Each structure stands twice: as C-alpha cells, then as structure tokens.
mmCIF file with all atom_site columns, C-alpha atoms in Angstrom:
data_model
loop_
_atom_site.group_PDB
_atom_site.id
_atom_site.type_symbol
_atom_site.label_atom_id
_atom_site.label_alt_id
_atom_site.label_comp_id
_atom_site.label_asym_id
_atom_site.label_entity_id
_atom_site.label_seq_id
_atom_site.pdbx_PDB_ins_code
_atom_site.Cartn_x
_atom_site.Cartn_y
_atom_site.Cartn_z
_atom_site.occupancy
_atom_site.B_iso_or_equiv
_atom_site.pdbx_formal_charge
_atom_site.auth_seq_id
_atom_site.auth_comp_id
_atom_site.auth_asym_id
_atom_site.auth_atom_id
_atom_site.pdbx_PDB_model_num
ATOM 1   C CA . MET A 1 1   ? -29.847 1.782   13.271  1.00 40.00 ? 1   MET A CA 1
ATOM 2   C CA . LYS A 1 2   ? -30.792 -1.899  12.940  1.00 41.00 ? 2   LYS A CA 1
ATOM 3   C CA . GLY A 1 3   ? -28.213 -3.790  10.885  1.00 50.00 ? 3   GLY A CA 1
ATOM 4   C CA . GLU A 1 4   ? -25.590 -1.039  11.108  1.00 57.00 ? 4   GLU A CA 1
ATOM 5   C CA . ARG A 1 5   ? -22.091 -2.346  11.238  1.00 64.00 ? 5   ARG A CA 1
ATOM 6   C CA . ALA A 1 6   ? -18.956 -1.119  13.049  1.00 71.00 ? 6   ALA A CA 1
ATOM 7   C CA . LEU A 1 7   ? -16.566 0.560   10.906  1.00 87.00 ? 7   LEU A CA 1
ATOM 8   C CA . ALA A 1 8   ? -12.592 0.839   10.824  1.00 93.00 ? 8   ALA A CA 1
ATOM 9   C CA . ARG A 1 9   ? -11.380 3.910   9.294   1.00 95.00 ? 9   ARG A CA 1
ATOM 10  C CA . ILE A 1 10  ? -7.940  2.941   7.557   1.00 97.00 ? 10  ILE A CA 1
ATOM 11  C CA . PHE A 1 11  ? -5.325  5.610   6.471   1.00 98.00 ? 11  PHE A CA 1
ATOM 12  C CA . LEU A 1 12  ? -3.362  3.936   3.742   1.00 99.00 ? 12  LEU A CA 1
ATOM 13  C CA . VAL A 1 13  ? -0.056  5.766   3.244   1.00 99.00 ? 13  VAL A CA 1
ATOM 14  C CA . ARG A 1 14  ? 2.644   5.009   0.635   1.00 99.00 ? 14  ARG A CA 1
ATOM 15  C CA . HIS A 1 15  ? 6.025   5.183   1.751   1.00 99.00 ? 15  HIS A CA 1
ATOM 16  C CA . GLY A 1 16  ? 8.181   8.203   0.752   1.00 99.00 ? 16  GLY A CA 1
ATOM 17  C CA . GLU A 1 17  ? 10.481  8.403   -2.144  1.00 99.00 ? 17  GLU A CA 1
ATOM 18  C CA . THR A 1 18  ? 13.530  6.239   -2.567  1.00 99.00 ? 18  THR A CA 1
ATOM 19  C CA . LEU A 1 19  ? 16.418  6.536   -5.076  1.00 98.00 ? 19  LEU A CA 1
ATOM 20  C CA . TRP A 1 20  ? 14.968  3.562   -6.966  1.00 98.00 ? 20  TRP A CA 1
ATOM 21  C CA . ASN A 1 21  ? 11.641  5.424   -7.195  1.00 98.00 ? 21  ASN A CA 1
ATOM 22  C CA . ARG A 1 22  ? 13.525  8.496   -8.657  1.00 97.00 ? 22  ARG A CA 1
ATOM 23  C CA . ASN A 1 23  ? 15.192  6.262   -11.136 1.00 98.00 ? 23  ASN A CA 1
ATOM 24  C CA . PHE A 1 24  ? 12.075  4.385   -12.255 1.00 97.00 ? 24  PHE A CA 1
ATOM 25  C CA . LEU A 1 25  ? 13.249  0.796   -10.983 1.00 98.00 ? 25  LEU A CA 1
ATOM 26  C CA . TYR A 1 26  ? 11.061  -1.918  -9.894  1.00 98.00 ? 26  TYR A CA 1
ATOM 27  C CA . GLN A 1 27  ? 11.629  -2.327  -6.321  1.00 98.00 ? 27  GLN A CA 1
ATOM 28  C CA . GLY A 1 28  ? 9.277   -4.967  -5.196  1.00 98.00 ? 28  GLY A CA 1
ATOM 29  C CA . GLN A 1 29  ? 10.625  -6.435  -1.990  1.00 98.00 ? 29  GLN A CA 1
ATOM 30  C CA . LYS A 1 30  ? 14.109  -5.186  -2.264  1.00 98.00 ? 30  LYS A CA 1
ATOM 31  C CA . ASP A 1 31  ? 14.941  -3.441  1.004   1.00 98.00 ? 31  ASP A CA 1
ATOM 32  C CA . ILE A 1 32  ? 15.683  0.097   -0.179  1.00 98.00 ? 32  ILE A CA 1
ATOM 33  C CA . PRO A 1 33  ? 15.640  2.907   2.321   1.00 98.00 ? 33  PRO A CA 1
ATOM 34  C CA . LEU A 1 34  ? 14.215  6.441   1.963   1.00 99.00 ? 34  LEU A CA 1
ATOM 35  C CA . SER A 1 35  ? 16.141  9.132   -0.001  1.00 99.00 ? 35  SER A CA 1
ATOM 36  C CA . GLU A 1 36  ? 16.861  12.375  1.534   1.00 99.00 ? 36  GLU A CA 1
ATOM 37  C CA . LYS A 1 37  ? 13.700  13.865  -0.111  1.00 99.00 ? 37  LYS A CA 1
ATOM 38  C CA . GLY A 1 38  ? 11.667  10.717  1.051   1.00 99.00 ? 38  GLY A CA 1
ATOM 39  C CA . ARG A 1 39  ? 12.731  11.489  4.620   1.00 99.00 ? 39  ARG A CA 1
ATOM 40  C CA . GLU A 1 40  ? 11.368  15.033  4.136   1.00 99.00 ? 40  GLU A CA 1
ATOM 41  C CA . GLN A 1 41  ? 8.255   13.850  2.717   1.00 99.00 ? 41  GLN A CA 1
ATOM 42  C CA . ALA A 1 42  ? 7.622   11.474  5.844   1.00 99.00 ? 42  ALA A CA 1
ATOM 43  C CA . LYS A 1 43  ? 8.165   14.629  8.017   1.00 98.00 ? 43  LYS A CA 1
ATOM 44  C CA . LYS A 1 44  ? 5.533   16.439  6.025   1.00 98.00 ? 44  LYS A CA 1
ATOM 45  C CA . LEU A 1 45  ? 3.110   13.592  6.380   1.00 98.00 ? 45  LEU A CA 1
ATOM 46  C CA . ALA A 1 46  ? 3.599   13.489  10.026  1.00 98.00 ? 46  ALA A CA 1
ATOM 47  C CA . LYS A 1 47  ? 2.723   17.185  10.247  1.00 97.00 ? 47  LYS A CA 1
ATOM 48  C CA . ALA A 1 48  ? -0.434  16.660  8.001   1.00 97.00 ? 48  ALA A CA 1
ATOM 49  C CA . LEU A 1 49  ? -1.710  13.699  10.138  1.00 98.00 ? 49  LEU A CA 1
ATOM 50  C CA . GLU A 1 50  ? -0.731  15.098  13.583  1.00 96.00 ? 50  GLU A CA 1
ATOM 51  C CA . ARG A 1 51  ? -4.487  15.764  14.372  1.00 96.00 ? 51  ARG A CA 1
ATOM 52  C CA . GLU A 1 52  ? -5.630  12.272  13.544  1.00 97.00 ? 52  GLU A CA 1
ATOM 53  C CA . THR A 1 53  ? -6.063  9.786   16.399  1.00 96.00 ? 53  THR A CA 1
ATOM 54  C CA . PHE A 1 54  ? -4.720  6.578   15.435  1.00 98.00 ? 54  PHE A CA 1
ATOM 55  C CA . ARG A 1 55  ? -5.096  3.554   17.885  1.00 97.00 ? 55  ARG A CA 1
ATOM 56  C CA . ALA A 1 56  ? -2.489  1.561   16.063  1.00 98.00 ? 56  ALA A CA 1
ATOM 57  C CA . VAL A 1 57  ? 0.112   1.936   13.316  1.00 98.00 ? 57  VAL A CA 1
ATOM 58  C CA . TYR A 1 58  ? 0.895   -0.900  11.021  1.00 99.00 ? 58  TYR A CA 1
ATOM 59  C CA . SER A 1 59  ? 3.771   -1.027  8.472   1.00 99.00 ? 59  SER A CA 1
ATOM 60  C CA . SER A 1 60  ? 5.280   -3.260  5.956   1.00 99.00 ? 60  SER A CA 1
ATOM 61  C CA . ASP A 1 61  ? 8.575   -4.526  7.259   1.00 99.00 ? 61  ASP A CA 1
ATOM 62  C CA . LEU A 1 62  ? 10.619  -3.050  4.452   1.00 99.00 ? 62  LEU A CA 1
ATOM 63  C CA . LYS A 1 63  ? 12.817  -0.087  5.389   1.00 99.00 ? 63  LYS A CA 1
ATOM 64  C CA . ARG A 1 64  ? 11.084  2.415   3.227   1.00 99.00 ? 64  ARG A CA 1
ATOM 65  C CA . ALA A 1 65  ? 7.805   1.883   4.824   1.00 99.00 ? 65  ALA A CA 1
ATOM 66  C CA . TYR A 1 66  ? 8.973   1.551   8.427   1.00 99.00 ? 66  TYR A CA 1
ATOM 67  C CA . GLU A 1 67  ? 10.878  4.783   8.104   1.00 99.00 ? 67  GLU A CA 1
ATOM 68  C CA . THR A 1 68  ? 7.901   6.559   6.916   1.00 99.00 ? 68  THR A CA 1
ATOM 69  C CA . ALA A 1 69  ? 5.717   4.875   9.578   1.00 99.00 ? 69  ALA A CA 1
ATOM 70  C CA . PHE A 1 70  ? 8.152   5.794   12.307  1.00 98.00 ? 70  PHE A CA 1
ATOM 71  C CA . ALA A 1 71  ? 8.168   9.407   11.497  1.00 98.00 ? 71  ALA A CA 1
ATOM 72  C CA . ILE A 1 72  ? 4.493   9.496   11.984  1.00 98.00 ? 72  ILE A CA 1
ATOM 73  C CA . ALA A 1 73  ? 4.288   7.278   15.011  1.00 98.00 ? 73  ALA A CA 1
ATOM 74  C CA . SER A 1 74  ? 7.124   8.485   17.011  1.00 96.00 ? 74  SER A CA 1
ATOM 75  C CA . PRO A 1 75  ? 5.551   11.858  18.174  1.00 94.00 ? 75  PRO A CA 1
ATOM 76  C CA . ARG A 1 76  ? 2.605   9.929   19.273  1.00 93.00 ? 76  ARG A CA 1
ATOM 77  C CA . ASP A 1 77  ? 4.701   7.510   21.293  1.00 92.00 ? 77  ASP A CA 1
ATOM 78  C CA . LEU A 1 78  ? 2.973   4.584   19.395  1.00 96.00 ? 78  LEU A CA 1
ATOM 79  C CA . ASP A 1 79  ? 4.821   1.480   18.494  1.00 97.00 ? 79  ASP A CA 1
ATOM 80  C CA . VAL A 1 80  ? 5.136   0.593   14.737  1.00 98.00 ? 80  VAL A CA 1
ATOM 81  C CA . ILE A 1 81  ? 3.772   -2.971  14.161  1.00 99.00 ? 81  ILE A CA 1
ATOM 82  C CA . LEU A 1 82  ? 5.660   -4.655  11.399  1.00 99.00 ? 82  LEU A CA 1
ATOM 83  C CA . LYS A 1 83  ? 3.705   -6.892  8.976   1.00 99.00 ? 83  LYS A CA 1
ATOM 84  C CA . LYS A 1 84  ? 5.094   -8.906  5.972   1.00 98.00 ? 84  LYS A CA 1
ATOM 85  C CA . GLU A 1 85  ? 1.720   -9.076  4.601   1.00 99.00 ? 85  GLU A CA 1
ATOM 86  C CA . LEU A 1 86  ? 1.951   -5.313  3.747   1.00 99.00 ? 86  LEU A CA 1
ATOM 87  C CA . ARG A 1 87  ? 4.931   -5.598  1.619   1.00 99.00 ? 87  ARG A CA 1
ATOM 88  C CA . GLU A 1 88  ? 4.891   -4.628  -2.027  1.00 99.00 ? 88  GLU A CA 1
ATOM 89  C CA . ILE A 1 89  ? 4.386   -7.139  -4.790  1.00 98.00 ? 89  ILE A CA 1
ATOM 90  C CA . ASN A 1 90  ? 7.330   -9.711  -5.193  1.00 98.00 ? 90  ASN A CA 1
ATOM 91  C CA . PHE A 1 91  ? 8.789   -8.933  -8.571  1.00 98.00 ? 91  PHE A CA 1
ATOM 92  C CA . GLY A 1 92  ? 11.332  -11.681 -8.132  1.00 98.00 ? 92  GLY A CA 1
ATOM 93  C CA . ASN A 1 93  ? 14.184  -11.658 -10.571 1.00 97.00 ? 93  ASN A CA 1
ATOM 94  C CA . TRP A 1 94  ? 12.920  -8.459  -12.178 1.00 98.00 ? 94  TRP A CA 1
ATOM 95  C CA . GLU A 1 95  ? 13.612  -6.338  -9.118  1.00 98.00 ? 95  GLU A CA 1
ATOM 96  C CA . GLY A 1 96  ? 16.262  -3.647  -9.749  1.00 98.00 ? 96  GLY A CA 1
ATOM 97  C CA . TYR A 1 97  ? 15.371  -3.269  -13.468 1.00 98.00 ? 97  TYR A CA 1
ATOM 98  C CA . SER A 1 98  ? 13.608  -0.390  -15.397 1.00 98.00 ? 98  SER A CA 1
ATOM 99  C CA . PHE A 1 99  ? 10.629  -1.034  -17.496 1.00 97.00 ? 99  PHE A CA 1
ATOM 100 C CA . GLU A 1 100 ? 12.854  -0.718  -20.656 1.00 98.00 ? 100 GLU A CA 1
ATOM 101 C CA . GLU A 1 101 ? 15.414  -2.905  -19.585 1.00 98.00 ? 101 GLU A CA 1
ATOM 102 C CA . LEU A 1 102 ? 12.772  -5.724  -18.833 1.00 98.00 ? 102 LEU A CA 1
ATOM 103 C CA . GLN A 1 103 ? 11.474  -5.208  -22.115 1.00 97.00 ? 103 GLN A CA 1
ATOM 104 C CA . LYS A 1 104 ? 15.009  -5.904  -23.571 1.00 97.00 ? 104 LYS A CA 1
ATOM 105 C CA . LYS A 1 105 ? 16.288  -8.516  -21.187 1.00 96.00 ? 105 LYS A CA 1
ATOM 106 C CA . TYR A 1 106 ? 12.952  -10.575 -21.022 1.00 96.00 ? 106 TYR A CA 1
ATOM 107 C CA . PRO A 1 107 ? 10.897  -9.670  -24.027 1.00 96.00 ? 107 PRO A CA 1
ATOM 108 C CA . VAL A 1 108 ? 8.628   -12.613 -23.967 1.00 96.00 ? 108 VAL A CA 1
ATOM 109 C CA . GLU A 1 109 ? 8.170   -13.275 -20.241 1.00 96.00 ? 109 GLU A CA 1
ATOM 110 C CA . PHE A 1 110 ? 7.590   -9.387  -19.513 1.00 96.00 ? 110 PHE A CA 1
ATOM 111 C CA . SER A 1 111 ? 5.048   -9.015  -22.296 1.00 96.00 ? 111 SER A CA 1
ATOM 112 C CA . MET A 1 112 ? 3.117   -12.050 -21.045 1.00 95.00 ? 112 MET A CA 1
ATOM 113 C CA . TRP A 1 113 ? 3.113   -10.533 -17.581 1.00 95.00 ? 113 TRP A CA 1
ATOM 114 C CA . LEU A 1 114 ? 1.930   -7.269  -18.887 1.00 93.00 ? 114 LEU A CA 1
ATOM 115 C CA . ASN A 1 115 ? -0.906  -8.963  -20.636 1.00 92.00 ? 115 ASN A CA 1
ATOM 116 C CA . ASP A 1 116 ? -1.909  -10.945 -17.655 1.00 94.00 ? 116 ASP A CA 1
ATOM 117 C CA . PRO A 1 117 ? -0.374  -9.701  -14.513 1.00 94.00 ? 117 PRO A CA 1
ATOM 118 C CA . GLY A 1 118 ? -3.276  -11.293 -12.373 1.00 95.00 ? 118 GLY A CA 1
ATOM 119 C CA . GLU A 1 119 ? -2.158  -14.863 -13.324 1.00 96.00 ? 119 GLU A CA 1
ATOM 120 C CA . ILE A 1 120 ? 1.394   -14.761 -14.545 1.00 96.00 ? 120 ILE A CA 1
ATOM 121 C CA . ARG A 1 121 ? 4.166   -14.256 -12.248 1.00 97.00 ? 121 ARG A CA 1
ATOM 122 C CA . PRO A 1 122 ? 7.623   -12.689 -12.689 1.00 96.00 ? 122 PRO A CA 1
ATOM 123 C CA . PRO A 1 123 ? 10.368  -15.331 -12.253 1.00 96.00 ? 123 PRO A CA 1
ATOM 124 C CA . GLU A 1 124 ? 10.536  -16.125 -8.628  1.00 97.00 ? 124 GLU A CA 1
ATOM 125 C CA . GLY A 1 125 ? 7.836   -13.623 -7.993  1.00 97.00 ? 125 GLY A CA 1
ATOM 126 C CA . GLU A 1 126 ? 4.091   -13.395 -7.290  1.00 98.00 ? 126 GLU A CA 1
ATOM 127 C CA . ASN A 1 127 ? 1.134   -12.352 -9.377  1.00 97.00 ? 127 ASN A CA 1
ATOM 128 C CA . LEU A 1 128 ? -1.410  -9.703  -8.634  1.00 97.00 ? 128 LEU A CA 1
ATOM 129 C CA . ARG A 1 129 ? -4.042  -12.012 -7.368  1.00 96.00 ? 129 ARG A CA 1
ATOM 130 C CA . GLU A 1 130 ? -1.666  -13.365 -4.895  1.00 98.00 ? 130 GLU A CA 1
ATOM 131 C CA . LEU A 1 131 ? -0.687  -9.777  -3.637  1.00 98.00 ? 131 LEU A CA 1
ATOM 132 C CA . THR A 1 132 ? -4.251  -8.879  -3.232  1.00 96.00 ? 132 THR A CA 1
ATOM 133 C CA . GLN A 1 133 ? -5.109  -12.060 -1.384  1.00 96.00 ? 133 GLN A CA 1
ATOM 134 C CA . ARG A 1 134 ? -2.448  -11.441 1.333   1.00 98.00 ? 134 ARG A CA 1
ATOM 135 C CA . VAL A 1 135 ? -3.081  -7.639  1.590   1.00 98.00 ? 135 VAL A CA 1
ATOM 136 C CA . VAL A 1 136 ? -6.894  -7.791  1.751   1.00 95.00 ? 136 VAL A CA 1
ATOM 137 C CA . GLY A 1 137 ? -6.705  -10.840 3.977   1.00 95.00 ? 137 GLY A CA 1
ATOM 138 C CA . PHE A 1 138 ? -4.765  -8.816  6.533   1.00 96.00 ? 138 PHE A CA 1
ATOM 139 C CA . LEU A 1 139 ? -7.129  -5.765  6.188   1.00 95.00 ? 139 LEU A CA 1
ATOM 140 C CA . ARG A 1 140 ? -10.159 -7.915  6.808   1.00 92.00 ? 140 ARG A CA 1
ATOM 141 C CA . LYS A 1 141 ? -8.659  -9.288  10.024  1.00 94.00 ? 141 LYS A CA 1
ATOM 142 C CA . THR A 1 142 ? -7.380  -5.925  11.126  1.00 95.00 ? 142 THR A CA 1
ATOM 143 C CA . ALA A 1 143 ? -10.693 -4.258  10.595  1.00 92.00 ? 143 ALA A CA 1
ATOM 144 C CA . LYS A 1 144 ? -12.497 -6.638  12.850  1.00 91.00 ? 144 LYS A CA 1
ATOM 145 C CA . GLU A 1 145 ? -9.942  -5.902  15.537  1.00 94.00 ? 145 GLU A CA 1
ATOM 146 C CA . HIS A 1 146 ? -10.401 -2.150  15.291  1.00 94.00 ? 146 HIS A CA 1
ATOM 147 C CA . LYS A 1 147 ? -14.012 -1.601  15.106  1.00 91.00 ? 147 LYS A CA 1
ATOM 148 C CA . ASN A 1 148 ? -14.976 2.036   15.269  1.00 93.00 ? 148 ASN A CA 1
ATOM 149 C CA . GLU A 1 149 ? -11.275 3.058   15.559  1.00 96.00 ? 149 GLU A CA 1
ATOM 150 C CA . ASP A 1 150 ? -8.956  4.863   13.154  1.00 97.00 ? 150 ASP A CA 1
ATOM 151 C CA . ILE A 1 151 ? -5.547  3.006   12.264  1.00 98.00 ? 151 ILE A CA 1
ATOM 152 C CA . LEU A 1 152 ? -2.611  3.926   10.052  1.00 99.00 ? 152 LEU A CA 1
ATOM 153 C CA . VAL A 1 153 ? -1.242  1.418   7.484   1.00 99.00 ? 153 VAL A CA 1
ATOM 154 C CA . VAL A 1 154 ? 1.897   2.429   5.851   1.00 99.00 ? 154 VAL A CA 1
ATOM 155 C CA . THR A 1 155 ? 2.728   0.245   2.755   1.00 99.00 ? 155 THR A CA 1
ATOM 156 C CA . HIS A 1 156 ? 3.371   0.594   -1.046  1.00 99.00 ? 156 HIS A CA 1
ATOM 157 C CA . ALA A 1 157 ? 1.568   1.526   -4.103  1.00 99.00 ? 157 ALA A CA 1
ATOM 158 C CA . GLY A 1 158 ? 0.614   -2.246  -5.157  1.00 98.00 ? 158 GLY A CA 1
ATOM 159 C CA . PRO A 1 159 ? -0.955  -2.912  -2.060  1.00 98.00 ? 159 PRO A CA 1
ATOM 160 C CA . ILE A 1 160 ? -3.123  0.206   -1.886  1.00 98.00 ? 160 ILE A CA 1
ATOM 161 C CA . ARG A 1 161 ? -4.203  -0.317  -5.457  1.00 98.00 ? 161 ARG A CA 1
ATOM 162 C CA . ALA A 1 162 ? -5.159  -3.973  -4.400  1.00 97.00 ? 162 ALA A CA 1
ATOM 163 C CA . VAL A 1 163 ? -7.494  -2.589  -1.710  1.00 96.00 ? 163 VAL A CA 1
ATOM 164 C CA . LEU A 1 164 ? -9.097  -0.013  -3.910  1.00 96.00 ? 164 LEU A CA 1
ATOM 165 C CA . MET A 1 165 ? -9.778  -2.776  -6.707  1.00 95.00 ? 165 MET A CA 1
ATOM 166 C CA . SER A 1 166 ? -11.254 -5.017  -3.917  1.00 93.00 ? 166 SER A CA 1
ATOM 167 C CA . ILE A 1 167 ? -13.688 -2.347  -2.680  1.00 93.00 ? 167 ILE A CA 1
ATOM 168 C CA . LEU A 1 168 ? -14.740 -1.422  -6.085  1.00 93.00 ? 168 LEU A CA 1
ATOM 169 C CA . ASP A 1 169 ? -14.862 -4.998  -7.180  1.00 92.00 ? 169 ASP A CA 1
ATOM 170 C CA . LEU A 1 170 ? -12.954 -4.188  -10.274 1.00 94.00 ? 170 LEU A CA 1
ATOM 171 C CA . ASP A 1 171 ? -11.280 -6.519  -12.732 1.00 92.00 ? 171 ASP A CA 1
ATOM 172 C CA . ILE A 1 172 ? -7.609  -7.013  -12.345 1.00 89.00 ? 172 ILE A CA 1
ATOM 173 C CA . LYS A 1 173 ? -7.028  -5.321  -15.685 1.00 88.00 ? 173 LYS A CA 1
ATOM 174 C CA . HIS A 1 174 ? -7.812  -1.917  -13.992 1.00 92.00 ? 174 HIS A CA 1
ATOM 175 C CA . PHE A 1 175 ? -5.121  -2.363  -11.423 1.00 92.00 ? 175 PHE A CA 1
ATOM 176 C CA . TRP A 1 176 ? -2.697  0.214   -13.010 1.00 91.00 ? 176 TRP A CA 1
ATOM 177 C CA . LYS A 1 177 ? -5.368  2.895   -13.402 1.00 93.00 ? 177 LYS A CA 1
ATOM 178 C CA . PHE A 1 178 ? -4.933  4.238   -9.980  1.00 96.00 ? 178 PHE A CA 1
ATOM 179 C CA . LYS A 1 179 ? -2.174  6.688   -9.307  1.00 97.00 ? 179 LYS A CA 1
ATOM 180 C CA . ILE A 1 180 ? -0.646  6.316   -5.951  1.00 99.00 ? 180 ILE A CA 1
ATOM 181 C CA . SER A 1 181 ? 2.113   8.788   -5.323  1.00 98.00 ? 181 SER A CA 1
ATOM 182 C CA . ASN A 1 182 ? 4.938   8.666   -2.770  1.00 99.00 ? 182 ASN A CA 1
ATOM 183 C CA . ALA A 1 183 ? 3.853   10.008  0.578   1.00 99.00 ? 183 ALA A CA 1
ATOM 184 C CA . SER A 1 184 ? 0.280   9.954   -0.476  1.00 99.00 ? 184 SER A CA 1
ATOM 185 C CA . VAL A 1 185 ? -2.684  9.303   1.750   1.00 99.00 ? 185 VAL A CA 1
ATOM 186 C CA . THR A 1 186 ? -5.738  7.194   0.914   1.00 99.00 ? 186 THR A CA 1
ATOM 187 C CA . VAL A 1 187 ? -8.424  6.596   3.349   1.00 98.00 ? 187 VAL A CA 1
ATOM 188 C CA . VAL A 1 188 ? -10.985 3.805   3.355   1.00 96.00 ? 188 VAL A CA 1
ATOM 189 C CA . ASN A 1 189 ? -13.852 2.506   5.579   1.00 94.00 ? 189 ASN A CA 1
ATOM 190 C CA . LEU A 1 190 ? -14.046 -1.126  6.209   1.00 92.00 ? 190 LEU A CA 1
ATOM 191 C CA . ASP A 1 191 ? -16.859 -2.728  8.056   1.00 84.00 ? 191 ASP A CA 1
ATOM 192 C CA . ASP A 1 192 ? -16.429 -5.758  10.306  1.00 75.00 ? 192 ASP A CA 1
ATOM 193 C CA . SER A 1 193 ? -18.098 -8.335  8.149   1.00 69.00 ? 193 SER A CA 1
ATOM 194 C CA . GLY A 1 194 ? -14.672 -9.133  6.587   1.00 61.00 ? 194 GLY A CA 1
ATOM 195 C CA . ASP A 1 195 ? -16.144 -8.491  3.157   1.00 66.00 ? 195 ASP A CA 1
ATOM 196 C CA . VAL A 1 196 ? -14.331 -5.469  1.583   1.00 70.00 ? 196 VAL A CA 1
ATOM 197 C CA . CYS A 1 197 ? -17.055 -5.491  -1.158  1.00 62.00 ? 197 CYS A CA 1
ATOM 198 C CA . SER A 1 198 ? -19.930 -5.106  1.414   1.00 66.00 ? 198 SER A CA 1
ATOM 199 C CA . ASP A 1 199 ? -22.124 -1.973  1.472   1.00 67.00 ? 199 ASP A CA 1
ATOM 200 C CA . GLY A 1 200 ? -20.403 -0.831  4.630   1.00 72.00 ? 200 GLY A CA 1
ATOM 201 C CA . SER A 1 201 ? -17.132 -0.505  2.828   1.00 85.00 ? 201 SER A CA 1
ATOM 202 C CA . PHE A 1 202 ? -16.227 2.590   1.011   1.00 90.00 ? 202 PHE A CA 1
ATOM 203 C CA . ILE A 1 203 ? -13.529 4.937   -0.247  1.00 95.00 ? 203 ILE A CA 1
ATOM 204 C CA . ILE A 1 204 ? -13.212 8.317   1.361   1.00 95.00 ? 204 ILE A CA 1
ATOM 205 C CA . LYS A 1 205 ? -10.105 9.771   -0.598  1.00 97.00 ? 205 LYS A CA 1
ATOM 206 C CA . VAL A 1 206 ? -7.452  8.569   -2.889  1.00 98.00 ? 206 VAL A CA 1
ATOM 207 C CA . ASN A 1 207 ? -3.944  9.751   -3.234  1.00 99.00 ? 207 ASN A CA 1
ATOM 208 C CA . GLU A 1 208 ? -4.018  13.014  -1.259  1.00 98.00 ? 208 GLU A CA 1
ATOM 209 C CA . THR A 1 209 ? -0.612  14.924  -1.708  1.00 98.00 ? 209 THR A CA 1
ATOM 210 C CA . ALA A 1 210 ? -1.501  18.395  -0.839  1.00 97.00 ? 210 ALA A CA 1
ATOM 211 C CA . HIS A 1 211 ? 0.661   18.246  2.265   1.00 97.00 ? 211 HIS A CA 1
ATOM 212 C CA . LEU A 1 212 ? 3.886   17.826  0.010   1.00 97.00 ? 212 LEU A CA 1
ATOM 213 C CA . GLU A 1 213 ? 3.362   21.031  -2.086  1.00 91.00 ? 213 GLU A CA 1
#
C-alpha cells in the first residue's frame, strides 16, 4: 500500500523482582540484582517467549535487567546489548528509601516532586521529561535500525511507562496510571518515521503477566 511504513515490533519487558521491589524501596539506578523469586520469574519469561523470533536483545545495563535479559537471550545464542539509555529514572539521593520515609525525611522536596515530577528533579536525580527523552530517543533510533523485525528490550517500569505515554501523547500527570509489574511483557509497534506519536505506532498489549501464574 502506498505510504505504508516499515514497523519494528518491540517487546518491552520489565526485569524480575528484587528485594528492594519486595520492600517497596525506590531503586532508581542503584544496581540491585534479582531476588530468588526474580530469577524464577526470568525463567518463566524465557519459557513464555521461546516461540518469538527476536533479531536483537537490548537491556538496561543494571544487573536486574541484564539478568532477566540473559535468561531470555541465552537459549537463543543471542548477545545482550547493554544500553545506559534504558536505565530506570535516576532518583538521586532518594534511592533506597520508601515512600513513607521520603515523606518524613524530605517533606517539602518530595511533595514538590509528587506535584510536578515532569519538571522537578529529586536531589542529584532526573525528572520524568528527561527520562522520557532518553528512552524514547533510543527507541526511535532502534526502530529505524530494525525495520520489520521483532526485538526484545528489557528495562524498568519507568521507561516502559514513558514509551506508553509518548505513543498515546498523554500529559505527564498520567505517568503513574500504568501498572507495570515485575517480569511483565508490553508490546508496541513503532514505525520508521522516528515519531512515536505517528499513526503507524501503536500499542499491542500492556503488562501481560499470565506466564507468571
């Protein structure tokens, strides 16, 4: 059809569980490995995706993402390509704290961030707009490199939300409305225009977790 664009189908996988996930601590870019449960989740992911034909596997360079990606890529004899652009949002000095602890320790700063996370940064961290720019920028480039191919991207909840927000062209205030579980699968199509908001980019599934049951 005239005007039809090439598509890249991108499987966005959130890493398996860590102990910090279990304890509801902000991880950000702290390099926390998978828990025992997280490693089991990664094995289940690999089984669930075994029939998919991935041309490439990309991963955040943080341990929890790489361990998950390796479990999926290893049986296929595919290398895991590590990318810093796929890291979780940088929570800066707030990493390692729970929501309740941050409310007590940084009441003013944390309240300001909750009210405007798109513009306000945690101390020594980044805001949601900066997260979105780096993640979406990477996927724009990657979609052009993988026209009409399926690829796996193992990352974190924040980056996956950022991609969904961008495709739907939603206001940043809706960022937290997407539930992205550990070891979940989200699938999107991105066309080769480099515009995630184009008519050729769309969402296929979000937060699939049936393989974990």
